[in-house]
PDB file of C-alpha atoms in Angstrom:
ATOM      1  CA  MET A   1       6.646  -7.646 -21.715  1.00  0.00           C
ATOM      2  CA  GLY A   2       5.817  -9.565 -18.571  1.00  0.00           C
ATOM      3  CA  LYS A   3       2.800  -8.820 -16.440  1.00  0.00           C
ATOM      4  CA  LYS A   4       4.822  -7.805 -13.386  1.00  0.00           C
ATOM      5  CA  ARG A   5       7.017  -5.536 -15.480  1.00  0.00           C
ATOM      6  CA  ASP A   6       3.894  -3.826 -16.860  1.00  0.00           C
ATOM      7  CA  ILE A   7       2.539  -3.240 -13.345  1.00  0.00           C
ATOM      8  CA  ILE A   8       5.900  -1.893 -12.147  1.00  0.00           C
ATOM      9  CA  LEU A   9       5.913   0.550 -15.039  1.00  0.00           C
ATOM     10  CA  GLU A  10       2.314   1.581 -14.408  1.00  0.00           C
ATOM     11  CA  VAL A  11       2.959   2.153 -10.706  1.00  0.00           C
ATOM     12  CA  LEU A  12       6.108   4.184 -11.344  1.00  0.00           C
ATOM     13  CA  GLU A  13       4.354   6.266 -14.001  1.00  0.00           C
ATOM     14  CA  ASN A  14       1.665   7.152 -11.449  1.00  0.00           C
ATOM     15  CA  LEU A  15       4.130   8.507  -8.898  1.00  0.00           C
ATOM     16  CA  ASP A  16       4.420  12.270  -8.748  1.00  0.00           C
ATOM     17  CA  PRO A  17       7.939  13.732  -9.152  1.00  0.00           C
ATOM     18  CA  GLY A  18       8.529  13.910  -5.395  1.00  0.00           C
ATOM     19  CA  GLU A  19       7.356  10.339  -4.866  1.00  0.00           C
ATOM     20  CA  LEU A  20       9.545   9.091  -7.734  1.00  0.00           C
ATOM     21  CA  LYS A  21      12.561  10.841  -6.174  1.00  0.00           C
ATOM     22  CA  LYS A  22      11.799   9.256  -2.799  1.00  0.00           C
ATOM     23  CA  PHE A  23      11.362   5.834  -4.475  1.00  0.00           C
ATOM     24  CA  LYS A  24      14.808   6.111  -6.051  1.00  0.00           C
ATOM     25  CA  LEU A  25      16.388   7.167  -2.748  1.00  0.00           C
ATOM     26  CA  LYS A  26      14.886   4.195  -0.913  1.00  0.00           C
ATOM     27  CA  LEU A  27      15.622   1.807  -3.780  1.00  0.00           C
ATOM     28  CA  ALA A  28      19.358   2.591  -3.501  1.00  0.00           C
ATOM     29  CA  VAL A  29      19.417   1.371   0.136  1.00  0.00           C
ATOM     30  CA  VAL A  30      16.724  -1.310   0.325  1.00  0.00           C
ATOM     31  CA  PRO A  31      17.947  -4.548   1.955  1.00  0.00           C
ATOM     32  CA  LEU A  32      18.424  -7.298  -0.626  1.00  0.00           C
ATOM     33  CA  CYS A  33      18.770 -11.077  -0.660  1.00  0.00           C
ATOM     34  CA  ASP A  34      22.233 -12.592  -0.935  1.00  0.00           C
ATOM     35  CA  GLY A  35      23.634 -12.485  -4.422  1.00  0.00           C
ATOM     36  CA  TYR A  36      22.046  -9.125  -5.308  1.00  0.00           C
ATOM     37  CA  ARG A  37      23.419  -5.623  -5.049  1.00  0.00           C
ATOM     38  CA  ASN A  38      21.733  -2.263  -4.846  1.00  0.00           C
ATOM     39  CA  ILE A  39      21.490  -0.126  -7.925  1.00  0.00           C
ATOM     40  CA  PRO A  40      24.005   2.718  -7.402  1.00  0.00           C
ATOM     41  CA  ARG A  41      22.182   5.903  -6.425  1.00  0.00           C
ATOM     42  CA  GLY A  42      24.102   7.964  -8.987  1.00  0.00           C
ATOM     43  CA  SER A  43      22.711   5.871 -11.822  1.00  0.00           C
ATOM     44  CA  LEU A  44      19.106   6.353 -10.654  1.00  0.00           C
ATOM     45  CA  GLY A  45      18.930  10.157 -10.633  1.00  0.00           C
ATOM     46  CA  ALA A  46      17.939  10.970 -14.202  1.00  0.00           C
ATOM     47  CA  LEU A  47      15.890   7.857 -14.920  1.00  0.00           C
ATOM     48  CA  ASP A  48      12.267   8.303 -15.941  1.00  0.00           C
ATOM     49  CA  PRO A  49       9.720   5.543 -15.105  1.00  0.00           C
ATOM     50  CA  VAL A  50      10.411   3.603 -18.318  1.00  0.00           C
ATOM     51  CA  ASP A  51      14.178   3.632 -17.843  1.00  0.00           C
ATOM     52  CA  LEU A  52      13.839   2.883 -14.127  1.00  0.00           C
ATOM     53  CA  THR A  53      11.709  -0.169 -14.935  1.00  0.00           C
ATOM     54  CA  ASP A  54      14.348  -1.315 -17.417  1.00  0.00           C
ATOM     55  CA  LYS A  55      17.057  -0.822 -14.764  1.00  0.00           C
ATOM     56  CA  LEU A  56      15.048  -2.842 -12.211  1.00  0.00           C
ATOM     57  CA  MET A  57      14.648  -5.686 -14.732  1.00  0.00           C
ATOM     58  CA  ALA A  58      18.369  -5.629 -15.613  1.00  0.00           C
ATOM     59  CA  PHE A  59      19.468  -5.771 -11.950  1.00  0.00           C
ATOM     60  CA  TYR A  60      16.786  -8.032 -10.426  1.00  0.00           C
ATOM     61  CA  ARG A  61      14.768  -9.693 -13.228  1.00  0.00           C
ATOM     62  CA  GLU A  62      10.986  -9.570 -13.209  1.00  0.00           C
ATOM     63  CA  ASP A  63       9.987 -11.549 -10.105  1.00  0.00           C
ATOM     64  CA  TYR A  64      12.556 -10.150  -7.701  1.00  0.00           C
ATOM     65  CA  GLY A  65      12.195  -6.680  -9.250  1.00  0.00           C
ATOM     66  CA  ALA A  66       8.498  -6.748  -8.416  1.00  0.00           C
ATOM     67  CA  GLU A  67       9.283  -7.917  -4.872  1.00  0.00           C
ATOM     68  CA  ILE A  68      11.816  -5.093  -4.348  1.00  0.00           C
ATOM     69  CA  THR A  69       9.489  -2.510  -5.868  1.00  0.00           C
ATOM     70  CA  ALA A  70       6.676  -3.624  -3.558  1.00  0.00           C
ATOM     71  CA  ALA A  71       9.004  -3.444  -0.528  1.00  0.00           C
ATOM     72  CA  VAL A  72      10.026   0.133  -1.371  1.00  0.00           C
ATOM     73  CA  LEU A  73       6.407   1.154  -1.950  1.00  0.00           C
ATOM     74  CA  ARG A  74       5.384  -0.329   1.407  1.00  0.00           C
ATOM     75  CA  ASP A  75       8.230   1.597   3.064  1.00  0.00           C
ATOM     76  CA  MET A  76       6.831   4.749   1.451  1.00  0.00           C
ATOM     77  CA  GLY A  77       3.361   4.000   2.865  1.00  0.00           C
ATOM     78  CA  MET A  78       1.922   3.119  -0.536  1.00  0.00           C
ATOM     79  CA  GLN A  79       0.277  -0.126   0.499  1.00  0.00           C
ATOM     80  CA  GLU A  80      -2.283  -0.301  -2.300  1.00  0.00           C
ATOM     81  CA  GLU A  81       0.368  -0.062  -5.030  1.00  0.00           C
ATOM     82  CA  ALA A  82       2.536  -2.639  -3.266  1.00  0.00           C
ATOM     83  CA  PHE A  83      -0.461  -4.977  -2.952  1.00  0.00           C
ATOM     84  CA  ARG A  84      -1.107  -4.712  -6.701  1.00  0.00           C
ATOM     85  CA  LEU A  85       2.401  -5.983  -7.400  1.00  0.00           C
ATOM     86  CA  GLN A  86       2.103  -8.830  -4.937  1.00  0.00           C
ATOM     87  CA  GLU A  87      -1.154 -10.040  -6.485  1.00  0.00           C
ATOM     88  CA  VAL A  88       0.276 -10.364 -10.024  1.00  0.00           C
ATOM     89  CA  GLN A  89       1.419 -13.849 -10.988  1.00  0.00           C
TER      90      GLN A  89
END
């Protein structure tokens, strides 16, 4: 696995159930660059952190997936977790 993917998984695993639910809600509506589409909210509901990481990689690949994850975390006020993702190369 890639380094960014590992950090995404670690961050998502550390979210409590309420935070994970909020992350999924915000992920479904986060603004994206041209050529990308949001993951449908209905397909996010039952995903655990491992499956959610896989879904992020399938939709956005590793680099953009990390960027999107960091953006959602910042929007949730989780600056430290977002910073961790931005620092990984």
